[in-house]
Amino acid sequence: MADYETPKLLADVPVVVVPNIKPGAMSHSSPYVAKPDHNIPLGFPGELVENWQEAAIAKMGDILQKYRSIQVYLDSCVKCGACTDKCHYFLGTADPKNMPVARQDLLRKVYRRYYTFAGKYFPKLVGATDLTKEVLDDWYSYYHQCSECRRCSVYCPYGIDTAEISMAAREILDSIGYGQKYCNEIIAKVHKIGNNLGLPGPALEATLEDLEDDIKTDTGVDVKLPVDQEGADILLITPSADFFAEPHIDGLIGYAKVFHAAGLSWTLSSYASEAANFSMFIGSYDNMKRQAERIRKAALELGVKRIMVGECGHAWRAAYSFWNTLAGVGHGAADDDKYARMLQKQLDPRFPVPQHICESTYDLIQQGAIKLDKSANDHRRVTFHDSCNVARASRMGDMPGGQFIIPREVIKAACNNFFDMAPETIHEGTFCCGGGGGLLTDDLMEVRVKGALPRMQALKYVVDEHKVDTLAAICAICKTQFAKVLPYYDFPMHMILSVHQLVGDAVILGSND
Ligand code: SF4
Ligand code: SF4
């Protein structure tokens, strides 16, 4: 049994009350430290290096040079306090170090000590501190209590993005061999095998064949889940959770049914079988690039015309915001990057590169290329959770706010009973599920449960008001996190599902078989 209490939900309000602070409430929370087997394949030292202090300060200097935004963020905070009550981890734990400004200060006080005139000569006056082992351990603990959700940045008058600061801190920690096991172990699996699960090609093929049989049994229709099909039009890059776990797998079935109903030619890749890019969570550009280049290689080898991304929040951020600079997917890349140029020539310019699966499904619905029977979901009363990385770090479609409109329009096309949560808890103000940013590990269960509090409160309100029984999401991390934490708040774990499960249950398969 857990040795902490799940926070209590309130009646009749969509938003939690700001707690009285409890200093040190979460100082014990730290994820398992990565071992040499996890670190070395990523190019990091196997374990904490002897000269860690000197190396960490030097790495901080590199980052300040490379990313000017970090220095601007560290210099420009005026301590106005607008962000203090905006973090779900503060709201759920009451630990003042989980206030975004305090989280930034953990790095800021060391930055001031070594990289500002005042901090070098008058440290006490400006709150500058030496980088001691105690400070380093505080970094390790509290930078792993940030899901890099960017909610605080929405409310900061200077736009200071604590997520970027957390990524920089984790980059420093990894550079001295003090990284987090969960993320680094997963990234190493992607480099070696192609997906977070370490699922090899033959196992993936067998899983997809089983799913085809299941769909045939359910519907009587031969819906295919092709893999490594050279010459297919669309390469679907989806989170590997879609291949094995509930509720994700029903979303994958939904994608396949949509492609089938629309008569689209598509394939998965066994080489690039992962949309997630956990390297973003640890701030490692080099590892992000290696992961993105796997996708480019698969697209080139398969000769596809389009690249589509399945339901995954941070994967969509990596694809939408970074694939172009990481791998020249879509546009960008140096003139002499021949593989980027080859892919840019190969892809069909009539479609967005990359394209979100919801964008594609939305377009197909608008064009009448697929038909949905909404009554198939009449037994459900549905709400939607905006995932942080889609809501605040990317966009969808060619309309402002498309990332909010498109998934809702897809849901409304697939079911009759849709109810949004309270306005202050959705869209760009959405609350994180509590498990993003590389925190989706059992060794961080307490912070995950407590960090889910604001979302659970908003959910309770819509459940009480509208008898909602289904929570739809478009992020693999959100789905896994909710399946785990919903029961802590007395909701059934099965109320979370994929948006494309709703679509898959409603889509009319027609005669495309
Ligand atoms: S980015 Fe999100 S998790 Fe991190 S401090 Fe800001 S609100 Fe909290
Ligand atoms: S809202 Fe921005 S400026 Fe104000 S305390 Fe927070 S980080 Fe600093």
PDB file of N, CA and C in Angstrom, residues 391-451:
ATOM      1  N   ALA A 391      -1.644  21.033 -26.773  1.00  0.00           N
ATOM      2  CA  ALA A 391      -2.327  22.296 -26.474  1.00  0.00           C
ATOM      3  C   ALA A 391      -1.374  23.490 -26.478  1.00  0.00           C
ATOM      4  N   ARG A 392      -0.201  23.317 -25.839  1.00  0.00           N
ATOM      5  CA  ARG A 392       0.656  24.490 -25.608  1.00  0.00           C
ATOM      6  C   ARG A 392       1.977  24.473 -26.361  1.00  0.00           C
ATOM      7  N   ALA A 393       2.240  23.415 -27.105  1.00  0.00           N
ATOM      8  CA  ALA A 393       3.561  23.355 -27.731  1.00  0.00           C
ATOM      9  C   ALA A 393       3.498  22.997 -29.203  1.00  0.00           C
ATOM     10  N   SER A 394       2.293  22.979 -29.769  1.00  0.00           N
ATOM     11  CA  SER A 394       2.184  22.650 -31.197  1.00  0.00           C
ATOM     12  C   SER A 394       0.837  23.153 -31.691  1.00  0.00           C
ATOM     13  N   ARG A 395       0.485  22.753 -32.869  1.00  0.00           N
ATOM     14  CA  ARG A 395      -0.775  23.162 -33.456  1.00  0.00           C
ATOM     15  C   ARG A 395      -1.276  22.031 -34.346  1.00  0.00           C
ATOM     16  N   MET A 396      -2.464  22.178 -34.887  1.00  0.00           N
ATOM     17  CA  MET A 396      -3.014  21.134 -35.734  1.00  0.00           C
ATOM     18  C   MET A 396      -3.892  21.818 -36.782  1.00  0.00           C
ATOM     19  N   GLY A 397      -3.776  21.396 -38.027  1.00  0.00           N
ATOM     20  CA  GLY A 397      -4.613  22.005 -39.068  1.00  0.00           C
ATOM     21  C   GLY A 397      -4.116  23.393 -39.429  1.00  0.00           C
ATOM     22  N   ASP A 398      -4.883  24.079 -40.299  1.00  0.00           N
ATOM     23  CA  ASP A 398      -4.424  25.399 -40.759  1.00  0.00           C
ATOM     24  C   ASP A 398      -5.293  26.517 -40.202  1.00  0.00           C
ATOM     25  N   MET A 399      -5.856  26.276 -39.016  1.00  0.00           N
ATOM     26  CA  MET A 399      -6.666  27.328 -38.395  1.00  0.00           C
ATOM     27  C   MET A 399      -6.139  27.619 -36.991  1.00  0.00           C
ATOM     28  N   PRO A 400      -6.210  28.872 -36.547  1.00  0.00           N
ATOM     29  CA  PRO A 400      -5.772  29.153 -35.177  1.00  0.00           C
ATOM     30  C   PRO A 400      -6.586  28.321 -34.190  1.00  0.00           C
ATOM     31  N   GLY A 401      -5.914  27.728 -33.226  1.00  0.00           N
ATOM     32  CA  GLY A 401      -6.628  26.895 -32.244  1.00  0.00           C
ATOM     33  C   GLY A 401      -7.067  25.551 -32.801  1.00  0.00           C
ATOM     34  N   GLY A 402      -6.525  25.183 -33.963  1.00  0.00           N
ATOM     35  CA  GLY A 402      -6.902  23.898 -34.572  1.00  0.00           C
ATOM     36  C   GLY A 402      -6.651  22.716 -33.652  1.00  0.00           C
ATOM     37  N   GLN A 403      -5.632  22.845 -32.798  1.00  0.00           N
ATOM     38  CA  GLN A 403      -5.323  21.729 -31.893  1.00  0.00           C
ATOM     39  C   GLN A 403      -6.421  21.508 -30.847  1.00  0.00           C
ATOM     40  N   PHE A 404      -7.269  22.544 -30.637  1.00  0.00           N
ATOM     41  CA  PHE A 404      -8.406  22.377 -29.721  1.00  0.00           C
ATOM     42  C   PHE A 404      -9.669  21.978 -30.493  1.00  0.00           C
ATOM     43  N   ILE A 405      -9.799  22.592 -31.692  1.00  0.00           N
ATOM     44  CA  ILE A 405     -11.034  22.407 -32.463  1.00  0.00           C
ATOM     45  C   ILE A 405     -11.092  21.019 -33.099  1.00  0.00           C
ATOM     46  N   ILE A 406      -9.997  20.610 -33.740  1.00  0.00           N
ATOM     47  CA  ILE A 406     -10.033  19.391 -34.559  1.00  0.00           C
ATOM     48  C   ILE A 406     -10.355  18.125 -33.749  1.00  0.00           C
ATOM     49  N   PRO A 407      -9.662  17.878 -32.630  1.00  0.00           N
ATOM     50  CA  PRO A 407     -10.028  16.652 -31.893  1.00  0.00           C
ATOM     51  C   PRO A 407     -11.480  16.685 -31.407  1.00  0.00           C
ATOM     52  N   ARG A 408     -11.947  17.865 -31.002  1.00  0.00           N
ATOM     53  CA  ARG A 408     -13.351  17.953 -30.530  1.00  0.00           C
ATOM     54  C   ARG A 408     -14.327  17.707 -31.678  1.00  0.00           C
ATOM     55  N   GLU A 409     -14.009  18.241 -32.846  1.00  0.00           N
ATOM     56  CA  GLU A 409     -14.911  18.019 -33.996  1.00  0.00           C
ATOM     57  C   GLU A 409     -14.929  16.542 -34.386  1.00  0.00           C
ATOM     58  N   VAL A 410     -13.772  15.901 -34.275  1.00  0.00           N
ATOM     59  CA  VAL A 410     -13.725  14.456 -34.584  1.00  0.00           C
ATOM     60  C   VAL A 410     -14.585  13.697 -33.575  1.00  0.00           C
ATOM     61  N   ILE A 411     -14.443  14.044 -32.306  1.00  0.00           N
ATOM     62  CA  ILE A 411     -15.255  13.362 -31.274  1.00  0.00           C
ATOM     63  C   ILE A 411     -16.740  13.602 -31.530  1.00  0.00           C
ATOM     64  N   LYS A 412     -17.084  14.860 -31.826  1.00  0.00           N
ATOM     65  CA  LYS A 412     -18.511  15.179 -32.018  1.00  0.00           C
ATOM     66  C   LYS A 412     -19.079  14.503 -33.266  1.00  0.00           C
ATOM     67  N   ALA A 413     -18.205  14.225 -34.228  1.00  0.00           N
ATOM     68  CA  ALA A 413     -18.673  13.499 -35.412  1.00  0.00           C
ATOM     69  C   ALA A 413     -18.895  12.017 -35.099  1.00  0.00           C
ATOM     70  N   ALA A 414     -18.261  11.559 -33.998  1.00  0.00           N
ATOM     71  CA  ALA A 414     -18.328  10.124 -33.684  1.00  0.00           C
ATOM     72  C   ALA A 414     -19.294   9.806 -32.549  1.00  0.00           C
ATOM     73  N   CYS A 415     -19.770  10.825 -31.832  1.00  0.00           N
ATOM     74  CA  CYS A 415     -20.699  10.518 -30.735  1.00  0.00           C
ATOM     75  C   CYS A 415     -21.653  11.687 -30.488  1.00  0.00           C
ATOM     76  N   ASN A 416     -22.783  11.366 -29.912  1.00  0.00           N
ATOM     77  CA  ASN A 416     -23.831  12.377 -29.699  1.00  0.00           C
ATOM     78  C   ASN A 416     -23.707  13.106 -28.371  1.00  0.00           C
ATOM     79  N   ASN A 417     -22.990  12.516 -27.414  1.00  0.00           N
ATOM     80  CA  ASN A 417     -22.995  13.084 -26.058  1.00  0.00           C
ATOM     81  C   ASN A 417     -21.598  13.566 -25.673  1.00  0.00           C
ATOM     82  N   PHE A 418     -21.306  14.816 -25.974  1.00  0.00           N
ATOM     83  CA  PHE A 418     -19.990  15.362 -25.645  1.00  0.00           C
ATOM     84  C   PHE A 418     -20.156  16.562 -24.709  1.00  0.00           C
ATOM     85  N   PHE A 419     -19.325  16.603 -23.665  1.00  0.00           N
ATOM     86  CA  PHE A 419     -19.398  17.689 -22.693  1.00  0.00           C
ATOM     87  C   PHE A 419     -17.978  18.127 -22.345  1.00  0.00           C
ATOM     88  N   ASP A 420     -17.672  19.387 -22.620  1.00  0.00           N
ATOM     89  CA  ASP A 420     -16.336  19.873 -22.284  1.00  0.00           C
ATOM     90  C   ASP A 420     -16.214  20.095 -20.775  1.00  0.00           C
ATOM     91  N   MET A 421     -14.985  20.007 -20.284  1.00  0.00           N
ATOM     92  CA  MET A 421     -14.729  20.366 -18.890  1.00  0.00           C
ATOM     93  C   MET A 421     -14.742  21.894 -18.771  1.00  0.00           C
ATOM     94  N   ALA A 422     -14.618  22.406 -17.561  1.00  0.00           N
ATOM     95  CA  ALA A 422     -14.738  23.853 -17.321  1.00  0.00           C
ATOM     96  C   ALA A 422     -13.686  24.615 -18.141  1.00  0.00           C
ATOM     97  N   PRO A 423     -14.043  25.806 -18.651  1.00  0.00           N
ATOM     98  CA  PRO A 423     -13.154  26.530 -19.573  1.00  0.00           C
ATOM     99  C   PRO A 423     -11.746  26.778 -19.028  1.00  0.00           C
ATOM    100  N   GLU A 424     -11.641  27.036 -17.723  1.00  0.00           N
ATOM    101  CA  GLU A 424     -10.303  27.345 -17.179  1.00  0.00           C
ATOM    102  C   GLU A 424      -9.420  26.105 -17.045  1.00  0.00           C
ATOM    103  N   THR A 425      -9.959  24.929 -17.377  1.00  0.00           N
ATOM    104  CA  THR A 425      -9.169  23.694 -17.232  1.00  0.00           C
ATOM    105  C   THR A 425      -8.890  23.009 -18.575  1.00  0.00           C
ATOM    106  N   ILE A 426      -9.238  23.705 -19.665  1.00  0.00           N
ATOM    107  CA  ILE A 426      -9.032  23.087 -20.989  1.00  0.00           C
ATOM    108  C   ILE A 426      -8.254  24.046 -21.889  1.00  0.00           C
ATOM    109  N   HIS A 427      -8.124  23.674 -23.173  1.00  0.00           N
ATOM    110  CA  HIS A 427      -7.384  24.473 -24.153  1.00  0.00           C
ATOM    111  C   HIS A 427      -5.996  24.825 -23.611  1.00  0.00           C
ATOM    112  N   GLU A 428      -5.537  26.085 -23.796  1.00  0.00           N
ATOM    113  CA  GLU A 428      -4.155  26.374 -23.377  1.00  0.00           C
ATOM    114  C   GLU A 428      -3.995  26.352 -21.856  1.00  0.00           C
ATOM    115  N   GLY A 429      -5.113  26.389 -21.107  1.00  0.00           N
ATOM    116  CA  GLY A 429      -5.027  26.308 -19.645  1.00  0.00           C
ATOM    117  C   GLY A 429      -5.163  24.887 -19.134  1.00  0.00           C
ATOM    118  N   THR A 430      -5.111  23.914 -20.032  1.00  0.00           N
ATOM    119  CA  THR A 430      -5.333  22.521 -19.613  1.00  0.00           C
ATOM    120  C   THR A 430      -4.357  22.098 -18.515  1.00  0.00           C
ATOM    121  N   PHE A 431      -4.844  21.232 -17.638  1.00  0.00           N
ATOM    122  CA  PHE A 431      -3.981  20.663 -16.601  1.00  0.00           C
ATOM    123  C   PHE A 431      -3.367  19.364 -17.107  1.00  0.00           C
ATOM    124  N   CYS A 432      -2.097  19.204 -16.824  1.00  0.00           N
ATOM    125  CA  CYS A 432      -1.377  17.975 -17.186  1.00  0.00           C
ATOM    126  C   CYS A 432      -2.038  16.771 -16.510  1.00  0.00           C
ATOM    127  N   CYS A 433      -1.895  15.613 -17.180  1.00  0.00           N
ATOM    128  CA  CYS A 433      -2.392  14.363 -16.583  1.00  0.00           C
ATOM    129  C   CYS A 433      -1.618  14.008 -15.320  1.00  0.00           C
ATOM    130  N   GLY A 434      -0.410  14.545 -15.197  1.00  0.00           N
ATOM    131  CA  GLY A 434       0.426  14.259 -14.021  1.00  0.00           C
ATOM    132  C   GLY A 434       1.549  13.275 -14.315  1.00  0.00           C
ATOM    133  N   GLY A 435       1.571  12.711 -15.529  1.00  0.00           N
ATOM    134  CA  GLY A 435       2.583  11.691 -15.823  1.00  0.00           C
ATOM    135  C   GLY A 435       3.471  12.023 -17.006  1.00  0.00           C
ATOM    136  N   GLY A 436       3.383  13.267 -17.497  1.00  0.00           N
ATOM    137  CA  GLY A 436       4.168  13.617 -18.691  1.00  0.00           C
ATOM    138  C   GLY A 436       5.628  13.911 -18.365  1.00  0.00           C
ATOM    139  N   GLY A 437       6.378  14.240 -19.411  1.00  0.00           N
ATOM    140  CA  GLY A 437       7.758  14.712 -19.227  1.00  0.00           C
ATOM    141  C   GLY A 437       8.722  13.682 -18.678  1.00  0.00           C
ATOM    142  N   GLY A 438       8.413  12.396 -18.854  1.00  0.00           N
ATOM    143  CA  GLY A 438       9.337  11.364 -18.365  1.00  0.00           C
ATOM    144  C   GLY A 438       9.070  10.962 -16.923  1.00  0.00           C
ATOM    145  N   LEU A 439       7.877  11.255 -16.421  1.00  0.00           N
ATOM    146  CA  LEU A 439       7.554  10.890 -15.031  1.00  0.00           C
ATOM    147  C   LEU A 439       6.651   9.656 -14.934  1.00  0.00           C
ATOM    148  N   LEU A 440       6.409   9.015 -16.078  1.00  0.00           N
ATOM    149  CA  LEU A 440       5.428   7.926 -16.110  1.00  0.00           C
ATOM    150  C   LEU A 440       6.044   6.615 -15.626  1.00  0.00           C
ATOM    151  N   THR A 441       6.587   6.656 -14.435  1.00  0.00           N
ATOM    152  CA  THR A 441       7.274   5.482 -13.918  1.00  0.00           C
ATOM    153  C   THR A 441       6.802   5.216 -12.498  1.00  0.00           C
ATOM    154  N   ASP A 442       6.780   3.946 -12.107  1.00  0.00           N
ATOM    155  CA  ASP A 442       6.222   3.603 -10.801  1.00  0.00           C
ATOM    156  C   ASP A 442       7.016   4.215  -9.653  1.00  0.00           C
ATOM    157  N   ASP A 443       8.313   4.490  -9.869  1.00  0.00           N
ATOM    158  CA  ASP A 443       9.084   5.087  -8.772  1.00  0.00           C
ATOM    159  C   ASP A 443       8.679   6.545  -8.513  1.00  0.00           C
ATOM    160  N   LEU A 444       7.818   7.095  -9.368  1.00  0.00           N
ATOM    161  CA  LEU A 444       7.318   8.457  -9.133  1.00  0.00           C
ATOM    162  C   LEU A 444       5.803   8.444  -8.931  1.00  0.00           C
ATOM    163  N   MET A 445       5.289   7.338  -8.414  1.00  0.00           N
ATOM    164  CA  MET A 445       3.828   7.198  -8.317  1.00  0.00           C
ATOM    165  C   MET A 445       3.203   8.280  -7.438  1.00  0.00           C
ATOM    166  N   GLU A 446       3.862   8.633  -6.368  1.00  0.00           N
ATOM    167  CA  GLU A 446       3.257   9.636  -5.462  1.00  0.00           C
ATOM    168  C   GLU A 446       3.075  10.975  -6.181  1.00  0.00           C
ATOM    169  N   VAL A 447       4.113  11.391  -6.875  1.00  0.00           N
ATOM    170  CA  VAL A 447       4.018  12.691  -7.558  1.00  0.00           C
ATOM    171  C   VAL A 447       3.004  12.605  -8.700  1.00  0.00           C
ATOM    172  N   ARG A 448       2.906  11.434  -9.321  1.00  0.00           N
ATOM    173  CA  ARG A 448       1.923  11.259 -10.406  1.00  0.00           C
ATOM    174  C   ARG A 448       0.489  11.343  -9.868  1.00  0.00           C
ATOM    175  N   VAL A 449       0.247  10.668  -8.754  1.00  0.00           N
ATOM    176  CA  VAL A 449      -1.117  10.670  -8.188  1.00  0.00           C
ATOM    177  C   VAL A 449      -1.487  12.082  -7.725  1.00  0.00           C
ATOM    178  N   LYS A 450      -0.572  12.717  -7.000  1.00  0.00           N
ATOM    179  CA  LYS A 450      -0.885  14.052  -6.467  1.00  0.00           C
ATOM    180  C   LYS A 450      -0.943  15.095  -7.586  1.00  0.00           C
ATOM    181  N   GLY A 451      -0.079  14.933  -8.578  1.00  0.00           N
ATOM    182  CA  GLY A 451      -0.067  15.887  -9.690  1.00  0.00           C
ATOM    183  C   GLY A 451      -1.304  15.782 -10.574  1.00  0.00           C
TER     184      GLY A 451
END
